[in-house]
Amino acid sequence: MDSPAAPDGHRVDGSTPVIIAARRTPIATKGGRLSNTPVDVLAAAVLRAVVTDVETVFAETRADDGADDGPATIDVADVVLGNCMGPGGNTARVASLAAGLGIRVPGITIDRQCGSGLAAVTVAADALVAAAARGDDRVRIAGGAESASTAPARITGGASYARAAFAPTGFPDPEMEPAAEALATSHGIARDRQDAYAARSHDLAVSAVERGAFDAELVTIDGFDADDGPRRSISTMLHRFPPLHGGTVTAGNSCRISDGAAAVAIVPERARGGAPGLAILQTATIGCDPATPGIGPVDAVRSVLAAGGVGLDDIAAFEIVEAFAAQTLAVLDELGLASAEHVDDRVCADGGALALGHPWGASGAVGLVRLFSRLVRAGAPAGTLGIATVAVGGGMGIAALVEVVR
């Protein structure tokens, strides 16, 4: 479908957080081409890239204004990164130092599981607004990083375990595959529909690679400059995958556990110097039943729409982390973005996690990087709106509403 007409850009004021740079590493399958790259090294690569991008864009805007005083330097106020399964030790601070940001730049690492990367951006944006009220317009960098390949084993009582509890005793705490299967059952999402959605993700991502849609957002790391996915022939293979739990969810219509990192640079609107970007208008994080964590984005998306005073028809681009086809389709069905016959063209238009992979702590930030490419880099007019959203283990959903500024 055609993108909706851009609404008037009247929602942005001088202290509104604006993303003016957005980068990600390639996404690699666990045990694959980034399996020897620690999480702080992944993060440092994107931190360096966004700092360089900001310096470049500020230098260009000064040149456009007739100034010629050499390369721009930026003052970074803080680095906020999401991470789920890393070694501890404050990954954001370690990565900040490794990236050469200087000893005075602090860092904080947060864990909201699969929503960590997007949550880090919302935390940084909120801090930026508070600082801007005091006249502090410094850049903040936020995002997420995950190295499933190098994540340490967790041990308690002498025994290792795969993950920490997402809910206490007395609450449901399903593994993610059974939780996706439960949504497939409750929402009547058949195996063939899940496979078709997975094929859609791969096909769109293949097309995006062919036309260079990812090129400007990717950071080369360890000689690796392309995603492991997508798989060109996946549509001919999906029927061969056996069910994971005797139902309809398979490895083929589920995401791959992955390594990767993503980051964005945020400044107040009044400090962007004419640089194009994505204004962060609204964010929401809302809990849901821990038994069905995958449905969490529904209320989060509805919340940012209501707070922003806009409807689904006003949104030009949606990015949802495609952990499972069943889970994603359940969310899209409830939002009215999919039916048994069709998925709205605005959803993950260049493919998503089903094709590229899901580096848990980074994926929410990857969604914002993708919106930056789909809207800002692609030349969408000022006022164009986008939404990024993620389902979170333990029963939560997180979403952000953004608007193009030029």
Short mmCIF file of C-alpha atoms in Angstrom, two decimals:
data_model
loop_
_atom_site.label_atom_id
_atom_site.label_comp_id
_atom_site.label_asym_id
_atom_site.label_seq_id
_atom_site.Cartn_x
_atom_site.Cartn_y
_atom_site.Cartn_z
CA MET A 1 0.00 0.00 0.00
CA ASP A 2 1.07 3.59 -0.42
CA SER A 3 2.51 5.37 2.62
CA PRO A 4 -0.05 7.61 4.34
CA ALA A 5 0.19 11.33 3.91
CA ALA A 6 2.60 12.84 6.41
CA PRO A 7 0.82 14.74 9.19
CA ASP A 8 1.93 18.21 10.16
CA GLY A 9 5.10 18.06 12.26
CA HIS A 10 3.69 20.06 15.18
CA ARG A 11 4.48 17.56 17.93
CA VAL A 12 8.17 18.48 18.28
CA ASP A 13 9.61 21.22 20.50
CA GLY A 14 13.14 22.30 21.34
CA SER A 15 13.75 19.66 23.99
CA THR A 16 12.28 16.72 22.04
CA PRO A 17 14.87 13.93 21.70
CA VAL A 18 15.93 13.42 18.08
CA ILE A 19 17.91 10.49 16.70
CA ILE A 20 20.44 11.90 14.22
CA ALA A 21 22.62 8.82 13.65
CA ALA A 22 21.81 5.11 13.69
CA ARG A 23 24.05 2.12 13.02
CA ARG A 24 24.19 -1.61 13.58
CA THR A 25 26.63 -4.45 13.14
CA PRO A 26 25.81 -7.32 10.85
CA ILE A 27 23.70 -9.91 12.63
CA ALA A 28 25.35 -13.33 12.89
CA THR A 29 23.90 -16.64 14.01
CA LYS A 30 25.10 -17.89 17.40
CA GLY A 31 28.27 -19.87 16.86
CA GLY A 32 28.83 -18.24 13.47
CA ARG A 33 31.01 -15.51 12.07
CA LEU A 34 30.95 -13.29 15.18
CA SER A 35 31.21 -16.13 17.67
CA ASN A 36 34.63 -14.98 18.91
CA THR A 37 33.68 -11.32 19.24
CA PRO A 38 32.81 -10.30 22.83
CA VAL A 39 29.76 -8.19 23.49
CA ASP A 40 31.74 -5.06 24.42
CA VAL A 41 33.65 -5.26 21.12
CA LEU A 42 30.37 -5.51 19.21
CA ALA A 43 29.06 -2.49 21.11
CA ALA A 44 32.23 -0.45 20.70
CA ALA A 45 32.02 -0.79 16.92
CA VAL A 46 28.60 0.83 16.71
CA LEU A 47 29.46 3.48 19.30
CA ARG A 48 32.43 4.59 17.21
CA ALA A 49 30.31 4.59 14.07
CA VAL A 50 27.52 6.78 15.45
CA VAL A 51 30.01 9.25 16.94
CA THR A 52 31.72 9.53 13.56
CA ASP A 53 28.34 9.96 11.86
CA VAL A 54 27.36 12.76 14.24
CA GLU A 55 30.68 14.53 13.76
CA THR A 56 30.22 14.25 10.00
CA VAL A 57 26.65 15.52 9.95
CA PHE A 58 27.50 18.46 12.21
CA ALA A 59 30.47 19.34 10.01
CA GLU A 60 28.23 19.19 6.93
CA THR A 61 25.57 21.43 8.47
CA ARG A 62 28.25 23.95 9.46
CA ALA A 63 29.62 23.89 5.92
CA ASP A 64 26.13 24.46 4.55
CA ASP A 65 25.94 27.53 6.78
CA GLY A 66 29.21 28.83 5.33
CA ALA A 67 31.41 27.91 8.29
CA ASP A 68 34.72 26.20 7.64
CA ASP A 69 36.36 25.40 10.97
CA GLY A 70 37.42 21.79 10.46
CA PRO A 71 35.98 18.53 11.77
CA ALA A 72 33.28 18.75 14.40
CA THR A 73 33.86 17.21 17.82
CA ILE A 74 31.00 16.16 20.05
CA ASP A 75 30.57 15.96 23.80
CA VAL A 76 28.86 12.71 24.80
CA ALA A 77 26.90 12.95 28.05
CA ASP A 78 26.28 9.22 28.56
CA VAL A 79 26.13 5.81 26.92
CA VAL A 80 23.12 3.59 27.70
CA LEU A 81 23.11 0.03 26.40
CA GLY A 82 20.78 -2.92 26.75
CA ASN A 83 22.15 -6.41 27.28
CA CYS A 84 20.58 -9.65 28.51
CA MET A 85 23.17 -12.39 28.87
CA GLY A 86 26.55 -10.71 28.95
CA PRO A 87 29.44 -11.04 31.39
CA GLY A 88 28.44 -8.11 33.58
CA GLY A 89 30.96 -5.43 34.44
CA ASN A 90 28.78 -2.70 32.89
CA THR A 91 29.07 -3.41 29.17
CA ALA A 92 28.19 0.18 28.28
CA ARG A 93 31.12 1.61 30.20
CA VAL A 94 33.57 -1.00 28.90
CA ALA A 95 32.40 -0.42 25.32
CA SER A 96 32.54 3.36 25.74
CA LEU A 97 36.17 3.20 26.79
CA ALA A 98 36.99 0.71 24.05
CA ALA A 99 35.35 2.99 21.49
CA GLY A 100 37.64 5.85 22.50
CA LEU A 101 34.90 8.11 23.83
CA GLY A 102 37.12 9.23 26.70
CA ILE A 103 37.36 8.48 30.39
CA ARG A 104 34.81 11.16 31.37
CA VAL A 105 31.97 9.57 29.37
CA PRO A 106 30.01 7.30 31.74
CA GLY A 107 27.90 4.29 30.83
CA ILE A 108 24.99 2.29 32.16
CA THR A 109 23.79 -1.16 31.12
CA ILE A 110 20.16 -2.19 31.52
CA ASP A 111 18.28 -5.45 31.15
CA ARG A 112 14.70 -5.58 29.92
CA GLN A 113 15.36 -8.84 28.12
CA CYS A 114 14.37 -8.71 24.43
CA GLY A 115 13.25 -5.11 24.91
CA SER A 116 16.60 -4.00 26.32
CA GLY A 117 17.88 -2.19 23.23
CA LEU A 118 14.71 -0.14 22.82
CA ALA A 119 14.43 0.39 26.57
CA ALA A 120 17.96 1.80 26.61
CA VAL A 121 16.94 4.40 24.04
CA THR A 122 13.84 5.39 26.03
CA VAL A 123 15.94 5.74 29.20
CA ALA A 124 18.48 7.90 27.36
CA ALA A 125 15.71 9.99 25.78
CA ASP A 126 14.07 10.63 29.15
CA ALA A 127 17.42 11.63 30.65
CA LEU A 128 18.06 13.94 27.68
CA VAL A 129 14.75 15.75 28.22
CA ALA A 130 15.55 16.27 31.90
CA ALA A 131 19.05 17.51 31.06
CA ALA A 132 17.76 19.80 28.31
CA ALA A 133 15.51 21.50 30.86
CA ARG A 134 18.74 22.49 32.65
CA GLY A 135 20.32 23.69 29.42
CA ASP A 136 22.45 20.58 28.86
CA ASP A 137 22.17 19.72 25.15
CA ARG A 138 24.94 17.13 24.95
CA VAL A 139 24.64 14.03 22.78
CA ARG A 140 23.57 10.74 24.35
CA ILE A 141 24.23 7.38 22.73
CA ALA A 142 21.95 4.42 23.35
CA GLY A 143 21.26 0.99 21.96
CA GLY A 144 21.97 -2.62 22.73
CA ALA A 145 24.40 -5.46 22.23
CA GLU A 146 24.28 -9.23 22.58
CA SER A 147 26.79 -11.99 22.05
CA ALA A 148 24.87 -15.20 22.57
CA SER A 149 28.01 -17.00 21.41
CA THR A 150 30.20 -15.69 24.26
CA ALA A 151 27.57 -15.41 27.00
CA PRO A 152 28.87 -17.02 30.19
CA ALA A 153 27.22 -20.06 31.76
CA ARG A 154 25.03 -19.31 34.75
CA ILE A 155 25.33 -21.58 37.75
CA THR A 156 23.37 -21.99 40.97
CA GLY A 157 23.58 -24.79 43.48
CA GLY A 158 26.38 -26.31 41.44
CA ALA A 159 24.23 -26.68 38.33
CA SER A 160 24.11 -24.54 35.20
CA TYR A 161 20.88 -23.11 33.83
CA ALA A 162 19.90 -21.53 30.52
CA ARG A 163 18.20 -18.39 31.76
CA ALA A 164 17.02 -16.63 34.87
CA ALA A 165 13.36 -16.71 35.86
CA PHE A 166 11.13 -14.18 34.13
CA ALA A 167 8.46 -14.51 36.84
CA PRO A 168 8.39 -15.69 40.48
CA THR A 169 6.95 -18.92 41.82
CA GLY A 170 3.19 -18.89 41.46
CA PHE A 171 3.22 -17.14 38.08
CA PRO A 172 3.50 -18.80 34.69
CA ASP A 173 6.99 -18.63 33.24
CA PRO A 174 6.96 -20.51 29.93
CA GLU A 175 9.87 -20.94 27.58
CA MET A 176 9.45 -18.77 24.51
CA GLU A 177 8.62 -21.55 22.02
CA PRO A 178 5.69 -22.93 24.06
CA ALA A 179 4.52 -19.35 24.67
CA ALA A 180 4.47 -18.76 20.92
CA GLU A 181 2.64 -22.04 20.43
CA ALA A 182 0.03 -20.92 22.94
CA LEU A 183 -0.59 -17.77 20.90
CA ALA A 184 -0.83 -19.80 17.72
CA THR A 185 -3.53 -21.90 19.37
CA SER A 186 -5.46 -19.06 21.01
CA HIS A 187 -5.41 -16.94 17.85
CA GLY A 188 -6.01 -19.76 15.38
CA ILE A 189 -2.76 -19.19 13.49
CA ALA A 190 -2.10 -22.30 11.41
CA ARG A 191 1.29 -23.70 10.43
CA ASP A 192 0.95 -22.69 6.77
CA ARG A 193 0.27 -19.09 7.73
CA GLN A 194 3.30 -19.00 10.02
CA ASP A 195 5.49 -20.45 7.29
CA ALA A 196 4.15 -17.93 4.79
CA TYR A 197 5.01 -15.07 7.14
CA ALA A 198 8.52 -16.44 7.67
CA ALA A 199 8.96 -16.71 3.89
CA ARG A 200 7.75 -13.11 3.55
CA SER A 201 10.43 -11.93 5.98
CA HIS A 202 13.19 -13.72 4.09
CA ASP A 203 11.95 -12.63 0.67
CA LEU A 204 11.74 -8.99 1.71
CA ALA A 205 15.20 -9.12 3.29
CA VAL A 206 16.69 -10.72 0.17
CA SER A 207 15.24 -7.88 -1.89
CA ALA A 208 16.58 -5.33 0.61
CA VAL A 209 20.09 -6.79 0.36
CA GLU A 210 19.96 -6.74 -3.43
CA ARG A 211 19.06 -3.06 -3.57
CA GLY A 212 21.52 -2.06 -0.83
CA ALA A 213 18.90 -1.08 1.74
CA PHE A 214 21.15 -2.16 4.64
CA ASP A 215 24.43 -0.77 3.35
CA ALA A 216 24.36 2.65 5.03
CA GLU A 217 23.40 1.29 8.44
CA LEU A 218 25.94 -1.54 8.65
CA VAL A 219 29.29 -1.31 10.47
CA THR A 220 32.01 -3.70 9.34
CA ILE A 221 33.40 -5.71 12.24
CA ASP A 222 36.10 -8.37 12.18
CA GLY A 223 35.95 -8.24 8.38
CA PHE A 224 32.27 -9.13 8.46
CA ASP A 225 30.05 -6.68 6.54
CA ALA A 226 26.81 -8.58 5.82
CA ASP A 227 24.11 -10.36 7.80
CA ASP A 228 24.13 -14.15 8.01
CA GLY A 229 20.55 -14.15 6.78
CA PRO A 230 18.35 -14.02 4.83
CA ARG A 231 17.96 -17.36 3.08
CA ARG A 232 16.95 -17.08 -0.55
CA SER A 233 15.54 -20.61 -0.79
CA ILE A 234 13.71 -20.70 2.54
CA SER A 235 10.23 -20.93 1.00
CA THR A 236 11.09 -24.33 -0.48
CA MET A 237 12.39 -25.62 2.85
CA LEU A 238 9.90 -24.45 5.47
CA HIS A 239 7.58 -27.44 5.13
CA ARG A 240 10.44 -29.77 6.06
CA PHE A 241 10.98 -28.40 9.58
CA PRO A 242 9.44 -30.58 12.31
CA PRO A 243 7.36 -28.94 15.07
CA LEU A 244 9.37 -27.95 18.13
CA HIS A 245 6.67 -28.95 20.60
CA GLY A 246 4.30 -31.11 18.62
CA GLY A 247 2.31 -28.15 17.31
CA THR A 248 2.90 -25.55 14.60
CA VAL A 249 5.99 -23.59 15.75
CA THR A 250 9.17 -24.80 14.03
CA ALA A 251 12.77 -23.69 13.73
CA GLY A 252 11.86 -22.40 10.28
CA ASN A 253 9.15 -20.01 11.47
CA SER A 254 11.16 -18.93 14.53
CA CYS A 255 14.05 -16.49 14.68
CA ARG A 256 17.67 -17.59 15.02
CA ILE A 257 19.54 -16.77 18.23
CA SER A 258 22.17 -14.27 17.15
CA ASP A 259 25.06 -11.94 17.90
CA GLY A 260 24.97 -8.23 17.08
CA ALA A 261 24.79 -4.64 18.28
CA ALA A 262 23.00 -1.41 17.37
CA ALA A 263 23.18 2.17 18.58
CA VAL A 264 21.69 5.60 17.95
CA ALA A 265 22.81 9.12 18.82
CA ILE A 266 20.21 11.43 20.37
CA VAL A 267 20.21 15.21 20.76
CA PRO A 268 17.54 17.76 21.68
CA GLU A 269 15.69 19.17 18.68
CA ARG A 270 17.18 22.61 19.27
CA ALA A 271 20.72 21.17 19.08
CA ARG A 272 20.47 19.08 15.91
CA GLY A 273 21.71 21.95 13.76
CA GLY A 274 19.40 21.13 10.89
CA ALA A 275 20.48 17.50 10.73
CA PRO A 276 17.63 15.22 9.64
CA GLY A 277 16.48 12.61 12.12
CA LEU A 278 13.76 10.82 14.01
CA ALA A 279 12.11 12.69 16.86
CA ILE A 280 11.07 10.39 19.70
CA LEU A 281 7.52 11.49 20.38
CA GLN A 282 6.15 8.84 22.73
CA THR A 283 7.33 5.67 24.42
CA ALA A 284 5.47 3.07 26.47
CA THR A 285 6.32 -0.08 28.37
CA ILE A 286 3.35 -2.09 29.63
CA GLY A 287 3.02 -5.44 31.35
CA CYS A 288 0.83 -8.34 30.21
CA ASP A 289 0.12 -11.90 31.32
CA PRO A 290 3.48 -13.70 31.79
CA ALA A 291 1.84 -16.78 30.23
CA THR A 292 1.65 -15.01 26.86
CA PRO A 293 4.58 -12.56 26.78
CA GLY A 294 4.55 -12.37 23.00
CA ILE A 295 1.33 -10.35 22.94
CA GLY A 296 2.89 -7.48 24.91
CA PRO A 297 3.39 -5.10 21.95
CA VAL A 298 -0.36 -4.72 21.43
CA ASP A 299 -1.03 -2.50 24.44
CA ALA A 300 2.31 -0.72 24.10
CA VAL A 301 1.56 0.27 20.50
CA ARG A 302 -1.97 1.34 21.40
CA SER A 303 -0.56 3.43 24.21
CA VAL A 304 1.89 5.41 22.05
CA LEU A 305 -0.77 5.93 19.40
CA ALA A 306 -3.19 7.32 21.97
CA ALA A 307 -0.55 9.49 23.64
CA GLY A 308 0.55 10.81 20.27
CA GLY A 309 -3.01 11.53 19.15
CA VAL A 310 -2.61 9.46 15.98
CA GLY A 311 -4.07 6.30 14.51
CA LEU A 312 -2.67 3.29 12.71
CA ASP A 313 -3.43 4.87 9.34
CA ASP A 314 -1.07 7.75 10.19
CA ILE A 315 1.94 5.45 10.58
CA ALA A 316 4.19 4.99 7.54
CA ALA A 317 6.47 2.26 8.90
CA PHE A 318 6.27 -0.41 11.60
CA GLU A 319 9.19 -2.44 12.93
CA ILE A 320 8.33 -5.35 15.23
CA VAL A 321 10.90 -7.85 16.44
CA GLU A 322 9.83 -11.07 14.74
CA ALA A 323 10.77 -13.56 17.44
CA PHE A 324 8.26 -16.09 16.11
CA ALA A 325 5.89 -15.92 13.18
CA ALA A 326 3.03 -17.06 15.43
CA GLN A 327 3.75 -14.39 18.03
CA THR A 328 4.21 -11.64 15.44
CA LEU A 329 1.00 -12.55 13.61
CA ALA A 330 -0.97 -12.62 16.88
CA VAL A 331 0.17 -9.06 17.59
CA LEU A 332 -0.50 -7.87 14.04
CA ASP A 333 -3.94 -9.51 14.02
CA GLU A 334 -4.96 -7.76 17.24
CA LEU A 335 -3.68 -4.42 15.96
CA GLY A 336 -5.48 -4.83 12.63
CA LEU A 337 -2.23 -4.95 10.65
CA ALA A 338 -2.72 -8.48 9.33
CA SER A 339 -5.44 -10.89 8.31
CA ALA A 340 -5.48 -14.52 7.22
CA GLU A 341 -4.83 -13.37 3.65
CA HIS A 342 -2.54 -10.36 4.01
CA VAL A 343 0.09 -8.59 6.09
CA ASP A 344 0.21 -4.80 5.95
CA ASP A 345 3.02 -3.70 3.66
CA ARG A 346 4.21 -1.16 6.23
CA VAL A 347 5.29 -3.93 8.63
CA CYS A 348 9.00 -4.87 8.46
CA ALA A 349 9.12 -3.88 4.81
CA ASP A 350 12.75 -5.02 4.47
CA GLY A 351 12.26 -8.22 6.43
CA GLY A 352 12.87 -8.72 10.13
CA ALA A 353 14.31 -10.98 12.79
CA LEU A 354 12.91 -14.13 11.18
CA ALA A 355 15.26 -13.48 8.28
CA LEU A 356 18.14 -11.64 9.93
CA GLY A 357 18.23 -13.10 13.44
CA HIS A 358 17.49 -11.91 16.97
CA PRO A 359 20.42 -10.67 19.11
CA TRP A 360 18.25 -10.33 22.21
CA GLY A 361 19.59 -7.20 23.90
CA ALA A 362 20.17 -5.41 20.59
CA SER A 363 17.03 -6.18 18.61
CA GLY A 364 14.90 -3.31 19.93
CA ALA A 365 17.60 -0.84 18.89
CA VAL A 366 17.92 -2.60 15.53
CA GLY A 367 14.25 -1.72 14.99
CA LEU A 368 15.04 1.98 15.41
CA VAL A 369 18.04 1.71 13.09
CA ARG A 370 15.75 0.14 10.50
CA LEU A 371 13.21 2.96 10.91
CA PHE A 372 16.02 5.49 10.48
CA SER A 373 17.00 3.85 7.19
CA ARG A 374 13.43 3.35 5.98
CA LEU A 375 12.39 6.92 6.74
CA VAL A 376 15.31 9.33 7.18
CA ARG A 377 17.85 7.79 4.82
CA ALA A 378 15.12 7.02 2.28
CA GLY A 379 14.02 10.66 2.16
CA ALA A 380 10.58 10.47 3.80
CA PRO A 381 9.17 13.97 4.32
CA ALA A 382 9.15 15.75 7.67
CA GLY A 383 6.21 14.64 9.77
CA THR A 384 6.27 11.02 8.60
CA LEU A 385 5.64 8.66 11.52
CA GLY A 386 7.03 5.25 12.48
CA ILE A 387 6.69 2.77 15.34
CA ALA A 388 9.19 0.27 16.75
CA THR A 389 7.97 -2.39 19.16
CA VAL A 390 9.19 -5.52 20.96
CA ALA A 391 7.67 -8.30 23.04
CA VAL A 392 9.51 -8.97 26.29
CA GLY A 393 9.96 -12.15 28.32
CA GLY A 394 8.07 -12.12 31.60
CA GLY A 395 5.07 -10.46 30.01
CA MET A 396 5.80 -6.94 28.75
CA GLY A 397 5.64 -4.90 25.60
CA ILE A 398 7.63 -1.81 24.66
CA ALA A 399 7.01 0.65 21.83
CA ALA A 400 8.27 3.98 20.54
CA LEU A 401 6.54 6.45 18.22
CA VAL A 402 8.95 8.50 16.10
CA GLU A 403 8.58 11.32 13.56
CA VAL A 404 10.87 12.44 10.75
CA VAL A 405 12.33 15.92 11.18
CA ARG A 406 14.29 17.79 8.50
#
